[in-house]
């Protein structure tokens, strides 16, 4: 889980995740052009996100397309919330999204 939070610690990487969430899969070149940093720097950011399991890279020839792996992010955030004593469930579980363990159900 520490690799996930390390990946989330950088604002550029958080913006990459946001863009992938909003727009769906995006090619590496197109995604890199959305930032005012060099392509090698963006490649390093992509590598951190892939290593943390937050995005998938699909390579077709010389083109790489990135897509968000939301389930990994959800699990990390759920685990993080639980460290603070929150009982958190997914909305589709039919439970409140967050409730303190000291509250009565």
PDB file of N, CA and C in Angstrom:
ATOM      1  N   UNK A   1       0.832  -1.194   0.000  1.00  0.00           N
ATOM      2  CA  UNK A   1       0.000   0.000   0.000  1.00  0.00           C
ATOM      3  C   UNK A   1       0.871   1.250   0.000  1.00  0.00           C
ATOM      4  N   UNK A   2       2.089   1.164   0.534  1.00  0.00           N
ATOM      5  CA  UNK A   2       2.942   2.354   0.568  1.00  0.00           C
ATOM      6  C   UNK A   2       3.307   2.825  -0.839  1.00  0.00           C
ATOM      7  N   UNK A   3       3.423   1.903  -1.806  1.00  0.00           N
ATOM      8  CA  UNK A   3       3.716   2.331  -3.172  1.00  0.00           C
ATOM      9  C   UNK A   3       2.541   3.106  -3.769  1.00  0.00           C
ATOM     10  N   UNK A   4       1.329   2.747  -3.373  1.00  0.00           N
ATOM     11  CA  UNK A   4       0.151   3.480  -3.854  1.00  0.00           C
ATOM     12  C   UNK A   4       0.181   4.905  -3.312  1.00  0.00           C
ATOM     13  N   UNK A   5       0.446   5.050  -2.017  1.00  0.00           N
ATOM     14  CA  UNK A   5       0.456   6.384  -1.443  1.00  0.00           C
ATOM     15  C   UNK A   5       1.650   7.203  -1.906  1.00  0.00           C
ATOM     16  N   UNK A   6       2.774   6.545  -2.173  1.00  0.00           N
ATOM     17  CA  UNK A   6       3.915   7.262  -2.760  1.00  0.00           C
ATOM     18  C   UNK A   6       3.520   7.799  -4.138  1.00  0.00           C
ATOM     19  N   UNK A   7       2.836   6.968  -4.912  1.00  0.00           N
ATOM     20  CA  UNK A   7       2.389   7.394  -6.241  1.00  0.00           C
ATOM     21  C   UNK A   7       1.414   8.561  -6.143  1.00  0.00           C
ATOM     22  N   UNK A   8       0.539   8.526  -5.142  1.00  0.00           N
ATOM     23  CA  UNK A   8      -0.459   9.581  -4.973  1.00  0.00           C
ATOM     24  C   UNK A   8       0.113  10.860  -4.383  1.00  0.00           C
ATOM     25  N   UNK A   9       1.337  10.807  -3.877  1.00  0.00           N
ATOM     26  CA  UNK A   9       1.922  11.975  -3.212  1.00  0.00           C
ATOM     27  C   UNK A   9       2.309  13.093  -4.183  1.00  0.00           C
ATOM     28  N   UNK A  10       2.399  12.774  -5.456  1.00  0.00           N
ATOM     29  CA  UNK A  10       2.827  13.765  -6.438  1.00  0.00           C
ATOM     30  C   UNK A  10       1.623  14.353  -7.167  1.00  0.00           C
ATOM     31  N   UNK A  11       1.529  15.696  -7.241  1.00  0.00           N
ATOM     32  CA  UNK A  11       0.376  16.317  -7.903  1.00  0.00           C
ATOM     33  C   UNK A  11       0.265  15.996  -9.396  1.00  0.00           C
ATOM     34  N   UNK A  12       1.391  15.794 -10.072  1.00  0.00           N
ATOM     35  CA  UNK A  12       1.333  15.440 -11.485  1.00  0.00           C
ATOM     36  C   UNK A  12       0.693  14.071 -11.656  1.00  0.00           C
ATOM     37  N   UNK A  13       1.090  13.124 -10.812  1.00  0.00           N
ATOM     38  CA  UNK A  13       0.514  11.780 -10.910  1.00  0.00           C
ATOM     39  C   UNK A  13      -0.968  11.783 -10.539  1.00  0.00           C
ATOM     40  N   UNK A  14      -1.352  12.594  -9.558  1.00  0.00           N
ATOM     41  CA  UNK A  14      -2.786  12.705  -9.222  1.00  0.00           C
ATOM     42  C   UNK A  14      -3.566  13.274 -10.399  1.00  0.00           C
ATOM     43  N   UNK A  15      -2.987  14.235 -11.109  1.00  0.00           N
ATOM     44  CA  UNK A  15      -3.645  14.824 -12.279  1.00  0.00           C
ATOM     45  C   UNK A  15      -3.777  13.791 -13.397  1.00  0.00           C
ATOM     46  N   UNK A  16      -2.757  12.952 -13.577  1.00  0.00           N
ATOM     47  CA  UNK A  16      -2.835  11.879 -14.573  1.00  0.00           C
ATOM     48  C   UNK A  16      -4.018  10.974 -14.255  1.00  0.00           C
ATOM     49  N   UNK A  17      -4.148  10.581 -12.995  1.00  0.00           N
ATOM     50  CA  UNK A  17      -5.264   9.720 -12.586  1.00  0.00           C
ATOM     51  C   UNK A  17      -6.603  10.412 -12.840  1.00  0.00           C
ATOM     52  N   UNK A  18      -6.662  11.694 -12.531  1.00  0.00           N
ATOM     53  CA  UNK A  18      -7.895  12.449 -12.744  1.00  0.00           C
ATOM     54  C   UNK A  18      -8.261  12.480 -14.226  1.00  0.00           C
ATOM     55  N   UNK A  19      -7.281  12.737 -15.074  1.00  0.00           N
ATOM     56  CA  UNK A  19      -7.535  12.782 -16.512  1.00  0.00           C
ATOM     57  C   UNK A  19      -8.005  11.427 -17.042  1.00  0.00           C
ATOM     58  N   UNK A  20      -7.370  10.361 -16.577  1.00  0.00           N
ATOM     59  CA  UNK A  20      -7.773   9.031 -17.018  1.00  0.00           C
ATOM     60  C   UNK A  20      -9.177   8.687 -16.520  1.00  0.00           C
ATOM     61  N   UNK A  21      -9.520   9.160 -15.355  1.00  0.00           N
ATOM     62  CA  UNK A  21     -10.854   8.904 -14.818  1.00  0.00           C
ATOM     63  C   UNK A  21     -11.908   9.663 -15.615  1.00  0.00           C
ATOM     64  N   UNK A  22     -11.602  10.898 -15.969  1.00  0.00           N
ATOM     65  CA  UNK A  22     -12.548  11.751 -16.685  1.00  0.00           C
ATOM     66  C   UNK A  22     -12.690  11.373 -18.161  1.00  0.00           C
ATOM     67  N   UNK A  23     -11.578  11.027 -18.795  1.00  0.00           N
ATOM     68  CA  UNK A  23     -11.573  10.850 -20.247  1.00  0.00           C
ATOM     69  C   UNK A  23     -11.473   9.399 -20.711  1.00  0.00           C
ATOM     70  N   UNK A  24     -11.143   8.497 -19.806  1.00  0.00           N
ATOM     71  CA  UNK A  24     -10.935   7.118 -20.216  1.00  0.00           C
ATOM     72  C   UNK A  24      -9.508   6.914 -20.697  1.00  0.00           C
ATOM     73  N   UNK A  25      -9.239   5.791 -21.361  1.00  0.00           N
ATOM     74  CA  UNK A  25      -7.878   5.497 -21.826  1.00  0.00           C
ATOM     75  C   UNK A  25      -7.326   6.599 -22.728  1.00  0.00           C
ATOM     76  N   UNK A  26      -6.033   6.914 -22.513  1.00  0.00           N
ATOM     77  CA  UNK A  26      -5.362   7.976 -23.279  1.00  0.00           C
ATOM     78  C   UNK A  26      -3.972   7.475 -23.660  1.00  0.00           C
ATOM     79  N   UNK A  27      -3.561   7.790 -24.873  1.00  0.00           N
ATOM     80  CA  UNK A  27      -2.220   7.444 -25.326  1.00  0.00           C
ATOM     81  C   UNK A  27      -1.164   8.214 -24.549  1.00  0.00           C
ATOM     82  N   UNK A  28      -0.009   7.599 -24.392  1.00  0.00           N
ATOM     83  CA  UNK A  28       1.073   8.206 -23.611  1.00  0.00           C
ATOM     84  C   UNK A  28       1.482   9.567 -24.153  1.00  0.00           C
ATOM     85  N   UNK A  29       1.631   9.681 -25.463  1.00  0.00           N
ATOM     86  CA  UNK A  29       2.036  10.951 -26.064  1.00  0.00           C
ATOM     87  C   UNK A  29       1.014  12.043 -25.831  1.00  0.00           C
ATOM     88  N   UNK A  30      -0.256  11.713 -26.040  1.00  0.00           N
ATOM     89  CA  UNK A  30      -1.328  12.698 -25.829  1.00  0.00           C
ATOM     90  C   UNK A  30      -1.389  13.124 -24.365  1.00  0.00           C
ATOM     91  N   UNK A  31      -1.247  12.154 -23.492  1.00  0.00           N
ATOM     92  CA  UNK A  31      -1.281  12.446 -22.050  1.00  0.00           C
ATOM     93  C   UNK A  31      -0.090  13.315 -21.653  1.00  0.00           C
ATOM     94  N   UNK A  32       1.089  12.998 -22.154  1.00  0.00           N
ATOM     95  CA  UNK A  32       2.296  13.772 -21.829  1.00  0.00           C
ATOM     96  C   UNK A  32       2.185  15.215 -22.303  1.00  0.00           C
ATOM     97  N   UNK A  33       1.521  15.432 -23.440  1.00  0.00           N
ATOM     98  CA  UNK A  33       1.365  16.784 -23.973  1.00  0.00           C
ATOM     99  C   UNK A  33       0.492  17.671 -23.095  1.00  0.00           C
ATOM    100  N   UNK A  34      -0.256  17.086 -22.189  1.00  0.00           N
ATOM    101  CA  UNK A  34      -1.137  17.847 -21.299  1.00  0.00           C
ATOM    102  C   UNK A  34      -0.388  18.449 -20.115  1.00  0.00           C
ATOM    103  N   UNK A  35       0.917  18.167 -20.029  1.00  0.00           N
ATOM    104  CA  UNK A  35       1.731  18.638 -18.915  1.00  0.00           C
ATOM    105  C   UNK A  35       2.920  19.417 -19.433  1.00  0.00           C
ATOM    106  N   UNK A  36       3.368  20.370 -18.630  1.00  0.00           N
ATOM    107  CA  UNK A  36       4.492  21.222 -18.999  1.00  0.00           C
ATOM    108  C   UNK A  36       5.796  20.657 -18.434  1.00  0.00           C
ATOM    109  N   UNK A  37       6.040  19.383 -18.725  1.00  0.00           N
ATOM    110  CA  UNK A  37       7.285  18.733 -18.319  1.00  0.00           C
ATOM    111  C   UNK A  37       7.771  17.892 -19.498  1.00  0.00           C
ATOM    112  N   UNK A  38       9.006  17.433 -19.427  1.00  0.00           N
ATOM    113  CA  UNK A  38       9.572  16.645 -20.518  1.00  0.00           C
ATOM    114  C   UNK A  38       8.921  15.265 -20.603  1.00  0.00           C
ATOM    115  N   UNK A  39       9.017  14.658 -21.776  1.00  0.00           N
ATOM    116  CA  UNK A  39       8.470  13.307 -21.958  1.00  0.00           C
ATOM    117  C   UNK A  39       9.162  12.277 -21.073  1.00  0.00           C
ATOM    118  N   UNK A  40      10.501  12.361 -20.887  1.00  0.00           N
ATOM    119  CA  UNK A  40      11.134  11.413 -19.961  1.00  0.00           C
ATOM    120  C   UNK A  40      10.601  11.550 -18.518  1.00  0.00           C
ATOM    121  N   UNK A  41      10.326  12.787 -18.116  1.00  0.00           N
ATOM    122  CA  UNK A  41       9.759  12.997 -16.773  1.00  0.00           C
ATOM    123  C   UNK A  41       8.384  12.359 -16.678  1.00  0.00           C
ATOM    124  N   UNK A  42       7.566  12.532 -17.723  1.00  0.00           N
ATOM    125  CA  UNK A  42       6.238  11.921 -17.730  1.00  0.00           C
ATOM    126  C   UNK A  42       6.350  10.401 -17.748  1.00  0.00           C
ATOM    127  N   UNK A  43       7.307   9.872 -18.493  1.00  0.00           N
ATOM    128  CA  UNK A  43       7.515   8.421 -18.521  1.00  0.00           C
ATOM    129  C   UNK A  43       7.821   7.897 -17.126  1.00  0.00           C
ATOM    130  N   UNK A  44       8.604   8.648 -16.365  1.00  0.00           N
ATOM    131  CA  UNK A  44       8.910   8.249 -14.992  1.00  0.00           C
ATOM    132  C   UNK A  44       7.645   8.261 -14.140  1.00  0.00           C
ATOM    133  N   UNK A  45       6.801   9.274 -14.312  1.00  0.00           N
ATOM    134  CA  UNK A  45       5.534   9.323 -13.579  1.00  0.00           C
ATOM    135  C   UNK A  45       4.651   8.134 -13.950  1.00  0.00           C
ATOM    136  N   UNK A  46       4.569   7.826 -15.249  1.00  0.00           N
ATOM    137  CA  UNK A  46       3.763   6.690 -15.685  1.00  0.00           C
ATOM    138  C   UNK A  46       4.287   5.395 -15.069  1.00  0.00           C
ATOM    139  N   UNK A  47       5.605   5.243 -15.008  1.00  0.00           N
ATOM    140  CA  UNK A  47       6.206   4.032 -14.444  1.00  0.00           C
ATOM    141  C   UNK A  47       5.839   3.871 -12.974  1.00  0.00           C
ATOM    142  N   UNK A  48       5.842   4.968 -12.223  1.00  0.00           N
ATOM    143  CA  UNK A  48       5.465   4.912 -10.805  1.00  0.00           C
ATOM    144  C   UNK A  48       4.004   4.479 -10.665  1.00  0.00           C
ATOM    145  N   UNK A  49       3.128   5.035 -11.499  1.00  0.00           N
ATOM    146  CA  UNK A  49       1.707   4.696 -11.436  1.00  0.00           C
ATOM    147  C   UNK A  49       1.448   3.244 -11.836  1.00  0.00           C
ATOM    148  N   UNK A  50       2.170   2.761 -12.847  1.00  0.00           N
ATOM    149  CA  UNK A  50       2.039   1.364 -13.251  1.00  0.00           C
ATOM    150  C   UNK A  50       2.557   0.450 -12.145  1.00  0.00           C
ATOM    151  N   UNK A  51       3.713   0.796 -11.585  1.00  0.00           N
ATOM    152  CA  UNK A  51       4.305  -0.003 -10.509  1.00  0.00           C
ATOM    153  C   UNK A  51       3.390  -0.101  -9.290  1.00  0.00           C
ATOM    154  N   UNK A  52       2.666   0.976  -9.010  1.00  0.00           N
ATOM    155  CA  UNK A  52       1.740   0.993  -7.874  1.00  0.00           C
ATOM    156  C   UNK A  52       0.434   0.271  -8.202  1.00  0.00           C
ATOM    157  N   UNK A  53       0.257  -0.100  -9.457  1.00  0.00           N
ATOM    158  CA  UNK A  53      -0.959  -0.796  -9.856  1.00  0.00           C
ATOM    159  C   UNK A  53      -2.151   0.116 -10.073  1.00  0.00           C
ATOM    160  N   UNK A  54      -1.901   1.421 -10.164  1.00  0.00           N
ATOM    161  CA  UNK A  54      -2.994   2.381 -10.326  1.00  0.00           C
ATOM    162  C   UNK A  54      -3.434   2.553 -11.775  1.00  0.00           C
ATOM    163  N   UNK A  55      -2.524   2.262 -12.710  1.00  0.00           N
ATOM    164  CA  UNK A  55      -2.887   2.329 -14.121  1.00  0.00           C
ATOM    165  C   UNK A  55      -2.329   1.096 -14.824  1.00  0.00           C
ATOM    166  N   UNK A  56      -2.947   0.773 -15.949  1.00  0.00           N
ATOM    167  CA  UNK A  56      -2.454  -0.289 -16.830  1.00  0.00           C
ATOM    168  C   UNK A  56      -1.885   0.353 -18.072  1.00  0.00           C
ATOM    169  N   UNK A  57      -0.853  -0.249 -18.613  1.00  0.00           N
ATOM    170  CA  UNK A  57      -0.268   0.198 -19.874  1.00  0.00           C
ATOM    171  C   UNK A  57      -0.508  -0.884 -20.912  1.00  0.00           C
ATOM    172  N   UNK A  58      -1.129  -0.502 -22.014  1.00  0.00           N
ATOM    173  CA  UNK A  58      -1.362  -1.434 -23.116  1.00  0.00           C
ATOM    174  C   UNK A  58      -0.524  -0.984 -24.293  1.00  0.00           C
ATOM    175  N   UNK A  59       0.402  -1.829 -24.701  1.00  0.00           N
ATOM    176  CA  UNK A  59       1.316  -1.469 -25.777  1.00  0.00           C
ATOM    177  C   UNK A  59       0.867  -2.121 -27.074  1.00  0.00           C
ATOM    178  N   UNK A  60       0.758  -1.305 -28.105  1.00  0.00           N
ATOM    179  CA  UNK A  60       0.460  -1.787 -29.455  1.00  0.00           C
ATOM    180  C   UNK A  60       1.506  -1.174 -30.373  1.00  0.00           C
ATOM    181  N   UNK A  61       2.451  -1.980 -30.772  1.00  0.00           N
ATOM    182  CA  UNK A  61       3.566  -1.459 -31.563  1.00  0.00           C
ATOM    183  C   UNK A  61       4.376  -0.484 -30.718  1.00  0.00           C
ATOM    184  N   UNK A  62       4.527   0.731 -31.228  1.00  0.00           N
ATOM    185  CA  UNK A  62       5.263   1.761 -30.474  1.00  0.00           C
ATOM    186  C   UNK A  62       4.347   2.617 -29.621  1.00  0.00           C
ATOM    187  N   UNK A  63       3.044   2.400 -29.697  1.00  0.00           N
ATOM    188  CA  UNK A  63       2.082   3.212 -28.944  1.00  0.00           C
ATOM    189  C   UNK A  63       1.714   2.545 -27.628  1.00  0.00           C
ATOM    190  N   UNK A  64       1.640   3.372 -26.590  1.00  0.00           N
ATOM    191  CA  UNK A  64       1.228   2.905 -25.273  1.00  0.00           C
ATOM    192  C   UNK A  64      -0.018   3.685 -24.871  1.00  0.00           C
ATOM    193  N   UNK A  65      -1.023   2.948 -24.452  1.00  0.00           N
ATOM    194  CA  UNK A  65      -2.251   3.565 -23.952  1.00  0.00           C
ATOM    195  C   UNK A  65      -2.387   3.234 -22.481  1.00  0.00           C
ATOM    196  N   UNK A  66      -2.680   4.249 -21.690  1.00  0.00           N
ATOM    197  CA  UNK A  66      -2.852   4.061 -20.248  1.00  0.00           C
ATOM    198  C   UNK A  66      -4.328   4.105 -19.893  1.00  0.00           C
ATOM    199  N   UNK A  67      -4.704   3.247 -18.934  1.00  0.00           N
ATOM    200  CA  UNK A  67      -6.077   3.267 -18.416  1.00  0.00           C
ATOM    201  C   UNK A  67      -6.041   3.110 -16.906  1.00  0.00           C
ATOM    202  N   UNK A  68      -6.978   3.743 -16.254  1.00  0.00           N
ATOM    203  CA  UNK A  68      -7.079   3.763 -14.806  1.00  0.00           C
ATOM    204  C   UNK A  68      -7.542   2.413 -14.269  1.00  0.00           C
ATOM    205  N   UNK A  69      -6.922   1.969 -13.185  1.00  0.00           N
ATOM    206  CA  UNK A  69      -7.371   0.776 -12.469  1.00  0.00           C
ATOM    207  C   UNK A  69      -7.997   1.258 -11.160  1.00  0.00           C
ATOM    208  N   UNK A  70      -9.238   1.642 -11.230  1.00  0.00           N
ATOM    209  CA  UNK A  70      -9.916   2.264 -10.106  1.00  0.00           C
ATOM    210  C   UNK A  70      -9.999   1.350  -8.889  1.00  0.00           C
ATOM    211  N   UNK A  71     -10.102   0.057  -9.082  1.00  0.00           N
ATOM    212  CA  UNK A  71     -10.249  -0.855  -7.952  1.00  0.00           C
ATOM    213  C   UNK A  71      -9.049  -0.786  -7.004  1.00  0.00           C
ATOM    214  N   UNK A  72      -7.855  -0.630  -7.543  1.00  0.00           N
ATOM    215  CA  UNK A  72      -6.655  -0.531  -6.693  1.00  0.00           C
ATOM    216  C   UNK A  72      -6.714   0.739  -5.855  1.00  0.00           C
ATOM    217  N   UNK A  73      -7.104   1.841  -6.472  1.00  0.00           N
ATOM    218  CA  UNK A  73      -7.224   3.106  -5.759  1.00  0.00           C
ATOM    219  C   UNK A  73      -8.300   3.011  -4.681  1.00  0.00           C
ATOM    220  N   UNK A  74      -9.430   2.410  -5.009  1.00  0.00           N
ATOM    221  CA  UNK A  74     -10.504   2.243  -4.027  1.00  0.00           C
ATOM    222  C   UNK A  74     -10.029   1.446  -2.824  1.00  0.00           C
ATOM    223  N   UNK A  75      -9.354   0.333  -3.071  1.00  0.00           N
ATOM    224  CA  UNK A  75      -8.873  -0.511  -1.974  1.00  0.00           C
ATOM    225  C   UNK A  75      -7.889   0.237  -1.083  1.00  0.00           C
ATOM    226  N   UNK A  76      -6.992   1.009  -1.688  1.00  0.00           N
ATOM    227  CA  UNK A  76      -6.023   1.775  -0.902  1.00  0.00           C
ATOM    228  C   UNK A  76      -6.720   2.820  -0.051  1.00  0.00           C
ATOM    229  N   UNK A  77      -7.696   3.514  -0.624  1.00  0.00           N
ATOM    230  CA  UNK A  77      -8.409   4.536   0.139  1.00  0.00           C
ATOM    231  C   UNK A  77      -9.264   3.925   1.238  1.00  0.00           C
ATOM    232  N   UNK A  78      -9.870   2.776   0.975  1.00  0.00           N
ATOM    233  CA  UNK A  78     -10.643   2.084   2.015  1.00  0.00           C
ATOM    234  C   UNK A  78      -9.727   1.673   3.174  1.00  0.00           C
ATOM    235  N   UNK A  79      -8.580   1.107   2.852  1.00  0.00           N
ATOM    236  CA  UNK A  79      -7.635   0.699   3.894  1.00  0.00           C
ATOM    237  C   UNK A  79      -7.152   1.903   4.687  1.00  0.00           C
ATOM    238  N   UNK A  80      -6.885   2.999   3.997  1.00  0.00           N
ATOM    239  CA  UNK A  80      -6.439   4.217   4.662  1.00  0.00           C
ATOM    240  C   UNK A  80      -7.507   4.729   5.626  1.00  0.00           C
ATOM    241  N   UNK A  81      -8.759   4.767   5.189  1.00  0.00           N
ATOM    242  CA  UNK A  81      -9.852   5.226   6.048  1.00  0.00           C
ATOM    243  C   UNK A  81     -10.001   4.334   7.270  1.00  0.00           C
ATOM    244  N   UNK A  82      -9.824   3.042   7.083  1.00  0.00           N
ATOM    245  CA  UNK A  82      -9.964   2.103   8.204  1.00  0.00           C
ATOM    246  C   UNK A  82      -8.880   2.304   9.257  1.00  0.00           C
ATOM    247  N   UNK A  83      -7.714   2.806   8.863  1.00  0.00           N
ATOM    248  CA  UNK A  83      -6.663   3.055   9.853  1.00  0.00           C
ATOM    249  C   UNK A  83      -7.064   4.166  10.812  1.00  0.00           C
ATOM    250  N   UNK A  84      -8.050   4.975  10.422  1.00  0.00           N
ATOM    251  CA  UNK A  84      -8.559   6.038  11.272  1.00  0.00           C
ATOM    252  C   UNK A  84      -9.855   5.644  11.968  1.00  0.00           C
ATOM    253  N   UNK A  85     -10.160   4.352  11.963  1.00  0.00           N
ATOM    254  CA  UNK A  85     -11.331   3.869  12.672  1.00  0.00           C
ATOM    255  C   UNK A  85     -12.642   4.048  11.937  1.00  0.00           C
ATOM    256  N   UNK A  86     -12.579   4.346  10.651  1.00  0.00           N
ATOM    257  CA  UNK A  86     -13.809   4.485   9.873  1.00  0.00           C
ATOM    258  C   UNK A  86     -14.182   3.140   9.260  1.00  0.00           C
ATOM    259  N   UNK A  87     -15.453   2.805   9.338  1.00  0.00           N
ATOM    260  CA  UNK A  87     -15.950   1.631   8.632  1.00  0.00           C
ATOM    261  C   UNK A  87     -16.470   2.137   7.309  1.00  0.00           C
ATOM    262  N   UNK A  88     -15.782   1.785   6.270  1.00  0.00           N
ATOM    263  CA  UNK A  88     -16.120   2.307   4.952  1.00  0.00           C
ATOM    264  C   UNK A  88     -16.494   1.135   4.057  1.00  0.00           C
ATOM    265  N   UNK A  89     -17.570   1.310   3.324  1.00  0.00           N
ATOM    266  CA  UNK A  89     -17.969   0.317   2.344  1.00  0.00           C
ATOM    267  C   UNK A  89     -18.212   1.020   1.018  1.00  0.00           C
ATOM    268  N   UNK A  90     -18.255   0.237  -0.021  1.00  0.00           N
ATOM    269  CA  UNK A  90     -18.567   0.804  -1.333  1.00  0.00           C
ATOM    270  C   UNK A  90     -20.059   1.097  -1.381  1.00  0.00           C
ATOM    271  N   UNK A  91     -20.486   2.126  -2.098  1.00  0.00           N
ATOM    272  CA  UNK A  91     -21.903   2.468  -2.188  1.00  0.00           C
ATOM    273  C   UNK A  91     -22.767   1.307  -2.672  1.00  0.00           C
ATOM    274  N   UNK A  92     -22.229   0.452  -3.542  1.00  0.00           N
ATOM    275  CA  UNK A  92     -23.021  -0.663  -4.050  1.00  0.00           C
ATOM    276  C   UNK A  92     -23.206  -1.778  -3.028  1.00  0.00           C
ATOM    277  N   UNK A  93     -22.563  -1.655  -1.849  1.00  0.00           N
ATOM    278  CA  UNK A  93     -22.733  -2.642  -0.784  1.00  0.00           C
ATOM    279  C   UNK A  93     -24.021  -2.413  -0.001  1.00  0.00           C
ATOM    280  N   UNK A  94     -24.684  -1.279  -0.241  1.00  0.00           N
ATOM    281  CA  UNK A  94     -25.920  -0.986   0.455  1.00  0.00           C
ATOM    282  C   UNK A  94     -25.721  -0.446   1.859  1.00  0.00           C
ATOM    283  N   UNK A  95     -24.525  -0.007   2.170  1.00  0.00           N
ATOM    284  CA  UNK A  95     -24.215   0.545   3.480  1.00  0.00           C
ATOM    285  C   UNK A  95     -23.832   2.011   3.335  1.00  0.00           C
ATOM    286  N   UNK A  96     -23.872   2.767   4.432  1.00  0.00           N
ATOM    287  CA  UNK A  96     -23.369   4.143   4.367  1.00  0.00           C
ATOM    288  C   UNK A  96     -21.917   4.130   3.893  1.00  0.00           C
ATOM    289  N   UNK A  97     -21.530   5.165   3.178  1.00  0.00           N
ATOM    290  CA  UNK A  97     -20.167   5.200   2.638  1.00  0.00           C
ATOM    291  C   UNK A  97     -19.109   5.288   3.729  1.00  0.00           C
ATOM    292  N   UNK A  98     -19.378   6.002   4.792  1.00  0.00           N
ATOM    293  CA  UNK A  98     -18.395   6.102   5.872  1.00  0.00           C
ATOM    294  C   UNK A  98     -19.128   6.277   7.183  1.00  0.00           C
ATOM    295  N   UNK A  99     -18.663   5.556   8.180  1.00  0.00           N
ATOM    296  CA  UNK A  99     -19.278   5.664   9.489  1.00  0.00           C
ATOM    297  C   UNK A  99     -18.200   5.372  10.532  1.00  0.00           C
ATOM    298  N   UNK A 100     -18.141   6.155  11.566  1.00  0.00           N
ATOM    299  CA  UNK A 100     -17.174   5.937  12.615  1.00  0.00           C
ATOM    300  C   UNK A 100     -17.487   4.620  13.315  1.00  0.00           C
ATOM    301  N   UNK A 101     -16.472   3.883  13.747  1.00  0.00           N
ATOM    302  CA  UNK A 101     -16.706   2.625  14.445  1.00  0.00           C
ATOM    303  C   UNK A 101     -17.373   2.858  15.789  1.00  0.00           C
ATOM    304  N   UNK A 102     -17.368   4.087  16.284  1.00  0.00           N
ATOM    305  CA  UNK A 102     -17.988   4.390  17.572  1.00  0.00           C
ATOM    306  C   UNK A 102     -19.471   4.708  17.421  1.00  0.00           C
ATOM    307  N   UNK A 103     -19.928   4.926  16.188  1.00  0.00           N
ATOM    308  CA  UNK A 103     -21.340   5.193  15.958  1.00  0.00           C
ATOM    309  C   UNK A 103     -22.111   3.883  15.929  1.00  0.00           C
ATOM    310  N   UNK A 104     -23.356   3.930  16.339  1.00  0.00           N
ATOM    311  CA  UNK A 104     -24.213   2.765  16.271  1.00  0.00           C
ATOM    312  C   UNK A 104     -24.784   2.671  14.869  1.00  0.00           C
ATOM    313  N   UNK A 105     -24.895   1.452  14.308  1.00  0.00           N
ATOM    314  CA  UNK A 105     -25.478   1.305  12.962  1.00  0.00           C
ATOM    315  C   UNK A 105     -26.943   1.669  12.919  1.00  0.00           C
TER     316      UNK A 105
END
